Amino acid sequence: MNRLKFSLVDFSVRHPKLVVSLTILLTLAFMTQFPRMRTDTNPKNMLPATSDVRVWNDEVDRTFALYEDMIVLGIAREGGVLNRETLGKVSRITDQLLAVKGVAARDVTSFPTITNVTSESGTLKVAPLMPEVPKTDRDIETLRTSLFENPLFVDRIISRDAKTTAIYVPLEKGANGKEVADRIREIVKKEKGDENYYIAGDPVARDTFGAEMFTLMAIFAPIAGMVMLVVRYLMFRDVFLSITLMMDAMISTIWSMGLLIGLGFPIHIMSSMAPVFLMAIATDSIHIFNEFYFRYRERKDKTAAIIETMHAVGRPVRYTALATAAGFAVLLFMSIVPVQVFGGLVAFGTVALRVLSFSFIPAMFTFVNDKNIERAAQGEDVSLSRSSQFLKRLAGVGAYRPRTTVVAGLMLAVVAIVGITQIVVNNNMVEWFKSGSDIRVADTEINKALGGTSIGYVVAVSKDEDFIKHPDTLRYLVSLQRHLETLPVVGKTFSVADYVKRINRVLHDDDPAFDVVPETKEAVGQYLFLFSMSAKPSDLNNVVDYPFSRANIWVQLKTWDARAMEGVVRAVDDYQRAHPIPLELKPAGIAYFNLVWNREVLWDMVRGFLMALVVVFVILVFNFRSFKWALVGYVPLLFTILLIYGVVGFSGKRFDMPISVLSCLSLGMAVDFSIHFIGRFKQKLGESAVRGARSSADLITESLLWTAARPGKGIVRNAVLFAASFAVMMFAPLTPYVTVGAFIVSMMMLSALMTMIYLPALIVLLQGWLFKEGLQWSRS
Amino acid sequence: MVAVMTKALPRAMAAGLLALLAVPGLARPAAAPPSADEMIARAHLAMFYPGEDMRARVTMRLVSRAGGERRRELTMTRRDLQDGGEQRYFIYFHRPPDVRDMTFLVWKYPGRDDDRWLYVPAIKLVRRIAASDRRSSFAGSDFSYEDISGREPEEDTHTLVREEKTGARDAYVVESVPKDPGSVDFGRKLSWIDKATWLPLKEEYYDRRGELARVFTAEEVKAVQGFWTVTKRLMKNVQTGHSTEAVLSDVRYNLKLAPDLFSERALRAPPAELTR
């Protein structure tokens, strides 16, 4: 394998033009696939259509004629919404909404469309609440009375303080939530006045996120690339080489994305992040550049320097690539398709990057102007360079005070573990937007005023037809609803029992004593029949199935937290355990889907992470041909991860999807520095030991300091470059990107620091154990 | 439900009908088609006013997108006070079992809201029911009240679009656009009116976005006592996938039904011939 790689380097140096042309041709070939690109931003597709939760949710949607997606338009006015002007707007807006493409017009719920059951001077009325805008103050008072006397309306379409109303806009299958939301924005923009409009709901958040995600990738990937370019230029003072490094990343991105598209996969949220990840991974080639400059200074012969460089760094570069690729490749064994695709994509890109490191990069080196290299190489003198001196001192901390360093580290680790135990697992898509953003504000405002924008269902399933019509069953539903409403996250519930109670009361001249479930099954059946004589078909269909063997309780949640629905599921189980009934109570709906989806993706990633930990360790063992050294090399990685998750735990930041994705990345990357450091250290030690006659302890210290100063510079450069480009993401408007940025910046800095301080300390402390066979160690 | 629709073909009847409705039509040469307004007016009479009174057993099957099925079985009687004018309906429900003995009375007036009463046997109570929305669903089916008792021809503007065959039948295709668009849930309607019987064989309702929403088809047409009657009707909501099939059996016309039948008293104690 070594032979093959080195001959690839030789070949590339000897035929640079051929290698570069071939690379470009191949890149163009992959680019031809780009026009076929398809995107899929729907998190629903994270789980296959055949997954239990999707099959069940589809069944529930079909049984109860429900819509997967619903937008909530909140209309708020400080002085209240029950006045002619505002009601006129509600009516006009509703009317226009019905004409919007993608809106399931027949089931839009709003003042003008919601079914009201009332009794007026002995006449039973089942009709839309507000067929026309009230003209007189008396009409408005009548409307106010109907609104507040009907528990089906309060907290749903009118807030208790009458300052907020809502229009619920269900979407047809396949409609784009962002497009509909944009149309709604246009419609409300035409209205003048002091009303505030809030547009919320899962489809808005999801599709807006999807759309912004691509914009962000289009903005941030190039910015990150530019930052890297500038930082590299500052490091190496050569535009051509800096661009070469960039091209390395770009070419591998094009190859991997081209392959993905060519294979017919759509681009998901996760795979859209691949270019940034690859750009980050590409920074590893900086070790080649770093060493090249040192070698060139020593040899003054470009070709020889290239070949020697590749000889020196080839092994660590290959193994770091292997570790990174393996870290991502384990994702191929996960159960969620987009996770697999993402893992495969990045693993392929990493391998591509390494192939380029051994062919394209050496080839490009031959084109560099000798004078430029010479000028830049001036700075690369270990004894003169200030940064090298600083790194030496840093390594000295560990090498000279190993015990203190290790104890301090252990204490930190204990604190971190305490932090990790505080980690809260949760995900909330709306919180992927920043707190001042339209979507967050809309969601917060509507949830403050009304029952909630997130909708879950609890489906009661019986084996017997007409079971739901039994008064006992209905009473059970009522008390279950009351129980659920004690949860702070539950803003409102309603079920078929609410309709039955309402009709009972209205039929008995609006006597509040009859606001209960009637005594007989016949009465229930007849009330519901009466209701269906005039109501919209969906009114009843949404809450009971055809044979009356299933009922659907709507649960409006005031937060999109996956944990909220978890609480509902638990409360239902608790209630049923305490009050048994021959009914199966099963959660469903978008809130439930989010819960399942999060749980699955999250734990899939955690499983992948644990697997990657093992695989990376095995790779380290192979790389160092030693279990002991692998263990030592593993420490900075574990330490970095412990510290970061400790901080996550203490800061109260939730362990969500983006964080779980990052854990895999951190593995593959944080171990790189160890591989470089230990690899080069042992190499140096082997060289010195052959020559020198000094005590082994001195030799070790000396070699450690040399490693910190020379390859260490590459490590720090790598970390800085990496951190600089990802720091850009901390300014993104979407929190997952901020998280990714912050996470990677701290991870890079920490793992570089750990490598520079902690590895020397450990090596000094454990030298007896590590060098049992003496120092005569050769690279083999 | 649905009431009645039929067609009167007996020649004497037809002559009377034509005279009533379409004086200018008669004056024209036989080949020239009547105006679109006349076509709709004739279809209205053929569908909703055949005979002086009628009775039928109606079985409705409500089928959801998921394939779930609800059944309604009822006996419906109708008495016309005037052709094209006031009508009374009395409906007795047989099924579903828990609504057995529920009865429903409708007094229909052209140009204003119906009067409706419902008897709820479980609480032995007759309640007057407000009828503000004629477009609302009848008993949870895909038929609206208007689909069952007819929509006033004057409420829409009618245009003859073309003539074509539907199935084996020659038909006029008439487009009807509501004069007051805010009052209804459809933006326009296309009717295929059978040239021979004047019955609407098919109707397409387009929503206000111009998208097809519901489709009515006359699945089976029979002559009963000389009146052409649509004995099997299908209304399909193409947007929700929900559909309702209504089958009329034991159709009888001109039974000389007593006016008493259409009273509040009959609601509590319907005559035996209806409850069987």
Short mmCIF file of N, CA, C and O in Angstrom, two decimals, chain A residues 61-63 65-67 95 97-107 122-128 172 466 469 506-509 520-523 525-527 529-530 532-537 540-541 544-548, chain B residues 62-72 74 93 95-100 102 104 116 118-123 125-133 136-142 145 182 207-209 211 237 239-240 242-243:
data_model
loop_
_atom_site.label_atom_id
_atom_site.label_comp_id
_atom_site.label_asym_id
_atom_site.label_seq_id
_atom_site.Cartn_x
_atom_site.Cartn_y
_atom_site.Cartn_z
N ASP A 61 -54.77 9.81 9.48
CA ASP A 61 -55.19 10.89 8.59
C ASP A 61 -56.34 10.45 7.71
O ASP A 61 -57.30 11.19 7.49
N ARG A 62 -56.23 9.23 7.19
CA ARG A 62 -57.29 8.74 6.31
C ARG A 62 -58.57 8.47 7.09
O ARG A 62 -59.65 8.86 6.68
N THR A 63 -58.43 7.81 8.22
CA THR A 63 -59.62 7.45 9.01
C THR A 63 -60.40 8.69 9.41
O THR A 63 -61.63 8.71 9.37
N ALA A 65 -60.04 11.81 8.10
CA ALA A 65 -60.01 12.87 7.09
C ALA A 65 -59.21 14.07 7.56
O ALA A 65 -59.65 15.21 7.48
N LEU A 66 -58.00 13.80 8.07
CA LEU A 66 -57.17 14.88 8.61
C LEU A 66 -56.11 15.29 7.59
O LEU A 66 -55.87 14.58 6.63
N TYR A 67 -55.49 16.41 7.87
CA TYR A 67 -54.42 16.87 7.01
C TYR A 67 -53.11 16.75 7.77
O TYR A 67 -53.05 17.03 8.96
N ASP A 95 -61.67 34.61 3.08
CA ASP A 95 -62.18 34.47 1.74
C ASP A 95 -61.04 34.31 0.72
O ASP A 95 -61.11 33.47 -0.18
N LEU A 97 -57.98 33.34 1.40
CA LEU A 97 -57.22 32.12 1.70
C LEU A 97 -57.79 30.92 0.95
O LEU A 97 -57.06 30.04 0.51
N LEU A 98 -59.12 30.92 0.83
CA LEU A 98 -59.78 29.79 0.19
C LEU A 98 -59.32 29.64 -1.26
O LEU A 98 -59.39 28.56 -1.83
N ALA A 99 -58.84 30.75 -1.83
CA ALA A 99 -58.45 30.70 -3.24
C ALA A 99 -56.96 30.40 -3.41
O ALA A 99 -56.48 30.30 -4.52
N VAL A 100 -56.22 30.26 -2.30
CA VAL A 100 -54.78 30.03 -2.41
C VAL A 100 -54.51 28.58 -2.79
O VAL A 100 -55.08 27.66 -2.21
N LYS A 101 -53.63 28.42 -3.75
CA LYS A 101 -53.29 27.07 -4.19
C LYS A 101 -52.56 26.32 -3.08
O LYS A 101 -51.69 26.85 -2.42
N GLY A 102 -52.97 25.09 -2.88
CA GLY A 102 -52.35 24.28 -1.84
C GLY A 102 -53.13 24.27 -0.55
O GLY A 102 -52.91 23.44 0.31
N VAL A 103 -54.10 25.22 -0.43
CA VAL A 103 -54.92 25.28 0.78
C VAL A 103 -56.12 24.34 0.61
O VAL A 103 -56.79 24.37 -0.42
N ALA A 104 -56.37 23.50 1.62
CA ALA A 104 -57.56 22.64 1.58
C ALA A 104 -58.75 23.50 1.98
O ALA A 104 -59.15 23.55 3.14
N ALA A 105 -59.29 24.20 0.98
CA ALA A 105 -60.26 25.27 1.23
C ALA A 105 -61.46 24.81 2.05
O ALA A 105 -61.92 25.52 2.94
N ARG A 106 -61.95 23.59 1.76
CA ARG A 106 -63.19 23.17 2.42
C ARG A 106 -63.05 23.07 3.93
O ARG A 106 -64.03 23.10 4.64
N ASP A 107 -61.80 22.94 4.43
CA ASP A 107 -61.64 22.73 5.86
C ASP A 107 -60.86 23.83 6.57
O ASP A 107 -60.29 23.61 7.63
N GLY A 122 -85.71 28.79 20.69
CA GLY A 122 -86.28 27.46 20.44
C GLY A 122 -85.84 26.83 19.14
O GLY A 122 -86.18 25.68 18.87
N THR A 123 -85.09 27.55 18.32
CA THR A 123 -84.65 26.97 17.06
C THR A 123 -83.20 26.53 17.19
O THR A 123 -82.34 27.30 17.63
N LEU A 124 -82.97 25.30 16.84
CA LEU A 124 -81.61 24.77 16.87
C LEU A 124 -80.89 25.21 15.61
O LEU A 124 -81.41 25.08 14.51
N LYS A 125 -79.70 25.73 15.81
CA LYS A 125 -78.99 26.22 14.64
C LYS A 125 -77.61 25.59 14.57
O LYS A 125 -76.83 25.70 15.50
N VAL A 126 -77.36 24.91 13.49
CA VAL A 126 -76.03 24.36 13.23
C VAL A 126 -75.56 25.05 11.97
O VAL A 126 -76.07 24.78 10.88
N ALA A 127 -74.66 25.99 12.10
CA ALA A 127 -74.30 26.81 10.96
C ALA A 127 -72.95 27.46 11.20
O ALA A 127 -72.46 27.47 12.33
N PRO A 128 -72.36 28.01 10.15
CA PRO A 128 -71.10 28.72 10.38
C PRO A 128 -71.29 29.84 11.40
O PRO A 128 -72.36 30.45 11.47
N GLU A 172 -53.18 20.88 1.41
CA GLU A 172 -53.33 19.66 0.62
C GLU A 172 -52.01 18.91 0.65
O GLU A 172 -50.94 19.51 0.82
N ASP A 466 -69.56 1.09 17.22
CA ASP A 466 -70.43 1.88 18.09
C ASP A 466 -69.94 2.00 19.53
O ASP A 466 -70.64 2.55 20.37
N LYS A 469 -70.00 5.40 20.96
CA LYS A 469 -71.28 6.05 21.26
C LYS A 469 -71.74 5.79 22.70
O LYS A 469 -72.67 6.45 23.16
N VAL A 506 -77.64 22.49 24.05
CA VAL A 506 -78.41 23.35 23.15
C VAL A 506 -79.83 22.81 22.95
O VAL A 506 -80.80 23.58 22.90
N LEU A 507 -79.96 21.48 22.89
CA LEU A 507 -81.29 20.91 22.72
C LEU A 507 -82.16 21.17 23.95
O LEU A 507 -83.38 21.20 23.87
N HIS A 508 -81.52 21.33 25.09
CA HIS A 508 -82.27 21.61 26.32
C HIS A 508 -82.23 23.08 26.65
O HIS A 508 -81.89 23.49 27.76
N ASP A 509 -82.58 23.88 25.67
CA ASP A 509 -82.70 25.32 25.84
C ASP A 509 -81.49 25.96 26.50
O ASP A 509 -81.62 26.84 27.33
N THR A 520 -78.05 7.89 27.47
CA THR A 520 -78.18 6.68 26.66
C THR A 520 -77.39 6.75 25.36
O THR A 520 -77.08 7.83 24.86
N LYS A 521 -77.09 5.58 24.86
CA LYS A 521 -76.37 5.47 23.60
C LYS A 521 -77.22 5.99 22.45
O LYS A 521 -76.69 6.58 21.50
N GLU A 522 -78.55 5.77 22.55
CA GLU A 522 -79.45 6.26 21.49
C GLU A 522 -79.37 7.79 21.41
O GLU A 522 -79.30 8.35 20.32
N ALA A 523 -79.39 8.42 22.57
CA ALA A 523 -79.32 9.88 22.56
C ALA A 523 -78.03 10.34 21.90
O ALA A 523 -78.04 11.25 21.06
N GLY A 525 -76.21 8.77 19.69
CA GLY A 525 -76.31 8.51 18.25
C GLY A 525 -77.18 9.54 17.57
O GLY A 525 -76.84 10.06 16.50
N GLN A 526 -78.30 9.86 18.18
CA GLN A 526 -79.22 10.82 17.55
C GLN A 526 -78.66 12.25 17.55
O GLN A 526 -78.83 12.99 16.59
N TYR A 527 -77.98 12.60 18.62
CA TYR A 527 -77.37 13.94 18.66
C TYR A 527 -76.33 14.08 17.54
O TYR A 527 -76.28 15.09 16.84
N PHE A 529 -76.14 12.39 14.87
CA PHE A 529 -76.80 12.37 13.57
C PHE A 529 -77.37 13.74 13.26
O PHE A 529 -77.18 14.29 12.16
N LEU A 530 -77.99 14.30 14.26
CA LEU A 530 -78.56 15.63 14.11
C LEU A 530 -77.47 16.63 13.74
O LEU A 530 -77.62 17.45 12.84
N SER A 532 -74.67 15.98 12.28
CA SER A 532 -74.19 15.74 10.92
C SER A 532 -75.19 16.16 9.87
O SER A 532 -74.86 16.27 8.70
N MET A 533 -76.46 16.38 10.29
CA MET A 533 -77.46 16.85 9.33
C MET A 533 -77.08 18.20 8.75
O MET A 533 -77.49 18.55 7.66
N SER A 534 -76.34 18.99 9.51
CA SER A 534 -76.07 20.35 9.05
C SER A 534 -74.60 20.75 9.08
O SER A 534 -74.20 21.69 8.41
N ALA A 535 -73.82 20.06 9.89
CA ALA A 535 -72.43 20.49 10.03
C ALA A 535 -71.64 20.12 8.78
O ALA A 535 -72.12 19.39 7.92
N LYS A 536 -70.43 20.63 8.71
CA LYS A 536 -69.53 20.20 7.64
C LYS A 536 -69.19 18.75 7.89
O LYS A 536 -68.99 18.36 9.05
N PRO A 537 -69.06 17.92 6.85
CA PRO A 537 -68.74 16.51 7.09
C PRO A 537 -67.48 16.35 7.92
O PRO A 537 -67.37 15.45 8.75
N LEU A 540 -67.39 16.03 12.06
CA LEU A 540 -67.53 14.75 12.72
C LEU A 540 -66.42 13.78 12.30
O LEU A 540 -65.88 13.05 13.12
N ASN A 541 -66.11 13.80 11.00
CA ASN A 541 -65.08 12.88 10.51
C ASN A 541 -63.75 13.05 11.23
O ASN A 541 -63.01 12.10 11.41
N VAL A 544 -64.45 11.15 14.90
CA VAL A 544 -64.83 9.73 15.02
C VAL A 544 -64.72 9.06 13.66
O VAL A 544 -64.85 9.69 12.63
N ASP A 545 -64.49 7.74 13.68
CA ASP A 545 -64.43 7.05 12.40
C ASP A 545 -65.84 6.58 12.02
O ASP A 545 -66.81 6.82 12.73
N TYR A 546 -65.93 5.93 10.87
CA TYR A 546 -67.25 5.59 10.36
C TYR A 546 -68.03 4.62 11.23
O TYR A 546 -69.18 4.86 11.54
N PRO A 547 -67.40 3.51 11.65
CA PRO A 547 -68.19 2.57 12.46
C PRO A 547 -68.27 2.97 13.94
O PRO A 547 -68.77 2.21 14.74
N PHE A 548 -67.80 4.15 14.29
CA PHE A 548 -67.80 4.61 15.68
C PHE A 548 -67.04 3.65 16.58
O PHE A 548 -67.43 3.40 17.71
N LEU B 62 -72.31 6.26 2.29
CA LEU B 62 -71.28 7.30 2.36
C LEU B 62 -69.93 6.60 2.44
O LEU B 62 -69.69 5.84 3.35
N VAL B 63 -69.10 6.85 1.45
CA VAL B 63 -67.84 6.12 1.40
C VAL B 63 -66.68 7.09 1.55
O VAL B 63 -66.56 8.06 0.80
N SER B 64 -65.84 6.85 2.55
CA SER B 64 -64.72 7.76 2.80
C SER B 64 -63.55 7.38 1.91
O SER B 64 -63.53 6.32 1.30
N ARG B 65 -62.57 8.27 1.88
CA ARG B 65 -61.37 8.04 1.08
C ARG B 65 -60.71 6.73 1.50
O ARG B 65 -60.17 5.99 0.70
N ALA B 66 -60.79 6.44 2.80
CA ALA B 66 -60.14 5.23 3.31
C ALA B 66 -60.95 3.98 3.01
O ALA B 66 -60.52 2.88 3.30
N GLY B 67 -62.13 4.17 2.43
CA GLY B 67 -62.96 3.01 2.13
C GLY B 67 -63.98 2.70 3.22
O GLY B 67 -64.76 1.77 3.11
N GLY B 68 -63.95 3.49 4.28
CA GLY B 68 -64.95 3.32 5.35
C GLY B 68 -66.33 3.64 4.82
O GLY B 68 -66.49 4.43 3.88
N GLU B 69 -67.35 3.00 5.38
CA GLU B 69 -68.69 3.17 4.82
C GLU B 69 -69.68 3.47 5.93
O GLU B 69 -69.66 2.84 6.99
N ARG B 70 -70.53 4.46 5.70
CA ARG B 70 -71.65 4.70 6.60
C ARG B 70 -72.91 4.54 5.77
O ARG B 70 -72.95 4.97 4.62
N ARG B 71 -73.96 3.97 6.38
CA ARG B 71 -75.20 3.80 5.64
C ARG B 71 -76.30 4.62 6.27
O ARG B 71 -76.38 4.74 7.48
N ARG B 72 -77.12 5.14 5.42
CA ARG B 72 -78.31 5.83 5.88
C ARG B 72 -79.47 5.22 5.10
O ARG B 72 -79.36 5.04 3.89
N LEU B 74 -83.67 5.68 4.60
CA LEU B 74 -84.77 6.55 4.96
C LEU B 74 -85.90 6.42 3.95
O LEU B 74 -85.70 5.99 2.81
N PHE B 93 -86.28 8.15 9.17
CA PHE B 93 -84.99 7.42 9.15
C PHE B 93 -85.15 6.01 9.70
O PHE B 93 -85.66 5.82 10.79
N ARG B 95 -82.28 3.74 9.28
CA ARG B 95 -80.92 3.37 9.69
C ARG B 95 -80.02 4.56 9.64
O ARG B 95 -80.26 5.46 8.85
N PRO B 96 -78.96 4.64 10.41
CA PRO B 96 -78.42 3.63 11.34
C PRO B 96 -79.41 3.34 12.48
O PRO B 96 -80.26 4.17 12.76
N PRO B 97 -79.24 2.17 13.10
CA PRO B 97 -80.25 1.71 14.05
C PRO B 97 -80.54 2.70 15.18
O PRO B 97 -81.69 2.83 15.58
N ASP B 98 -79.51 3.38 15.66
CA ASP B 98 -79.80 4.26 16.80
C ASP B 98 -80.57 5.52 16.42
O ASP B 98 -81.00 6.26 17.29
N VAL B 99 -80.75 5.77 15.12
CA VAL B 99 -81.56 6.96 14.78
C VAL B 99 -82.95 6.54 14.29
O VAL B 99 -83.74 7.37 13.85
N ARG B 100 -83.26 5.27 14.36
CA ARG B 100 -84.57 4.80 13.95
C ARG B 100 -85.65 5.61 14.65
O ARG B 100 -85.52 5.92 15.84
N MET B 102 -86.27 8.66 14.02
CA MET B 102 -86.06 10.10 13.86
C MET B 102 -86.83 10.53 12.61
O MET B 102 -86.88 9.80 11.62
N PHE B 104 -87.97 14.00 10.00
CA PHE B 104 -87.47 15.30 9.56
C PHE B 104 -88.48 15.91 8.60
O PHE B 104 -88.94 15.24 7.68
N ARG B 116 -87.56 23.92 8.85
CA ARG B 116 -87.20 22.52 9.10
C ARG B 116 -87.47 22.16 10.55
O ARG B 116 -87.24 22.97 11.44
N LEU B 118 -87.12 18.74 13.37
CA LEU B 118 -86.55 17.41 13.56
C LEU B 118 -87.10 16.84 14.86
O LEU B 118 -87.21 17.55 15.87
N TYR B 119 -87.42 15.55 14.83
CA TYR B 119 -87.88 14.88 16.05
C TYR B 119 -86.75 13.99 16.56
O TYR B 119 -86.21 13.17 15.81
N VAL B 120 -86.37 14.18 17.84
CA VAL B 120 -85.30 13.38 18.45
C VAL B 120 -85.95 12.40 19.42
O VAL B 120 -86.30 12.77 20.54
N PRO B 121 -86.11 11.14 19.02
CA PRO B 121 -86.86 10.20 19.86
C PRO B 121 -86.22 9.93 21.22
O PRO B 121 -86.94 9.72 22.19
N ALA B 122 -84.90 9.97 21.31
CA ALA B 122 -84.26 9.65 22.59
C ALA B 122 -84.70 10.60 23.69
O ALA B 122 -84.74 10.22 24.86
N ILE B 123 -85.01 11.84 23.33
CA ILE B 123 -85.48 12.78 24.36
C ILE B 123 -86.90 13.24 24.05
O ILE B 123 -87.39 14.19 24.67
N LEU B 125 -88.41 14.88 21.67
CA LEU B 125 -88.45 16.32 21.52
C LEU B 125 -88.46 16.70 20.03
O LEU B 125 -87.69 16.16 19.25
N VAL B 126 -89.36 17.61 19.67
CA VAL B 126 -89.31 18.16 18.32
C VAL B 126 -88.58 19.49 18.40
O VAL B 126 -88.88 20.32 19.25
N ARG B 127 -87.60 19.66 17.55
CA ARG B 127 -86.86 20.92 17.54
C ARG B 127 -86.92 21.53 16.16
O ARG B 127 -86.78 20.84 15.15
N ARG B 128 -87.15 22.81 16.16
CA ARG B 128 -87.06 23.52 14.90
C ARG B 128 -85.60 23.72 14.58
O ARG B 128 -84.79 23.99 15.46
N ILE B 129 -85.26 23.54 13.33
CA ILE B 129 -83.85 23.66 12.96
C ILE B 129 -83.68 24.79 11.97
O ILE B 129 -84.42 24.89 10.99
N ALA B 130 -82.74 25.64 12.26
CA ALA B 130 -82.51 26.78 11.37
C ALA B 130 -81.89 26.27 10.07
O ALA B 130 -81.14 25.30 10.07
N ALA B 131 -82.24 26.91 8.99
CA ALA B 131 -81.77 26.44 7.69
C ALA B 131 -81.09 27.57 6.94
O ALA B 131 -81.51 27.97 5.88
N SER B 132 -80.05 28.07 7.53
CA SER B 132 -79.47 29.24 6.88
C SER B 132 -78.60 28.85 5.68
O SER B 132 -78.45 29.62 4.75
N ASP B 133 -78.03 27.66 5.71
CA ASP B 133 -77.08 27.32 4.66
C ASP B 133 -77.57 26.13 3.83
O ASP B 133 -77.50 24.99 4.27
N SER B 136 -74.99 23.34 2.91
CA SER B 136 -74.39 22.41 3.87
C SER B 136 -74.82 20.99 3.54
O SER B 136 -75.78 20.73 2.83
N SER B 137 -74.05 20.06 4.07
CA SER B 137 -74.23 18.65 3.74
C SER B 137 -75.55 18.12 4.28
O SER B 137 -75.98 18.47 5.37
N PHE B 138 -76.19 17.23 3.50
CA PHE B 138 -77.39 16.58 3.99
C PHE B 138 -76.98 15.30 4.70
O PHE B 138 -76.39 14.40 4.09
N ALA B 139 -77.22 15.25 6.00
CA ALA B 139 -76.97 14.06 6.81
C ALA B 139 -75.56 13.51 6.63
O ALA B 139 -75.36 12.31 6.55
N GLY B 140 -74.61 14.40 6.53
CA GLY B 140 -73.21 13.98 6.44
C GLY B 140 -72.81 13.44 5.09
O GLY B 140 -71.70 12.96 4.91
N SER B 141 -73.72 13.50 4.12
CA SER B 141 -73.40 12.95 2.80
C SER B 141 -72.71 14.00 1.94
O SER B 141 -72.50 15.13 2.36
N ASP B 142 -72.36 13.61 0.73
CA ASP B 142 -71.76 14.58 -0.19
C ASP B 142 -72.82 15.41 -0.91
O ASP B 142 -72.49 16.33 -1.64
N TYR B 145 -78.20 20.09 0.84
CA TYR B 145 -79.66 20.24 0.81
C TYR B 145 -80.12 20.67 -0.57
O TYR B 145 -81.13 20.22 -1.09
N GLY B 182 -70.43 35.12 -3.52
CA GLY B 182 -70.13 34.94 -2.11
C GLY B 182 -71.07 33.97 -1.41
O GLY B 182 -70.79 33.46 -0.33
N ASP B 207 -64.61 24.68 -7.83
CA ASP B 207 -64.50 25.60 -6.69
C ASP B 207 -64.08 26.99 -7.17
O ASP B 207 -63.91 27.23 -8.36
N ARG B 208 -63.91 27.88 -6.21
CA ARG B 208 -63.67 29.26 -6.62
C ARG B 208 -62.29 29.48 -7.20
O ARG B 208 -61.98 30.53 -7.73
N ARG B 209 -61.42 28.47 -7.05
CA ARG B 209 -60.11 28.56 -7.70
C ARG B 209 -60.17 28.02 -9.12
O ARG B 209 -59.18 28.04 -9.84
N GLU B 211 -60.89 24.85 -9.71
CA GLU B 211 -60.55 23.43 -9.71
C GLU B 211 -61.80 22.58 -9.49
O GLU B 211 -62.68 22.93 -8.71
N ASN B 237 -66.83 13.77 -4.19
CA ASN B 237 -65.96 14.91 -3.93
C ASN B 237 -64.57 14.51 -4.38
O ASN B 237 -63.90 13.71 -3.73
N GLN B 239 -61.93 16.17 -4.43
CA GLN B 239 -60.82 16.71 -3.64
C GLN B 239 -60.57 15.92 -2.37
O GLN B 239 -59.44 15.73 -1.95
N THR B 240 -61.64 15.43 -1.74
CA THR B 240 -61.44 14.67 -0.51
C THR B 240 -61.45 13.17 -0.77
O THR B 240 -61.04 12.40 0.08
N HIS B 242 -64.08 11.55 -0.94
CA HIS B 242 -65.29 11.05 -0.31
C HIS B 242 -66.40 10.97 -1.36
O HIS B 242 -66.46 11.79 -2.26
N SER B 243 -67.29 9.96 -1.24
CA SER B 243 -68.40 9.93 -2.20
C SER B 243 -69.66 9.39 -1.53
O SER B 243 -69.58 8.73 -0.49
#
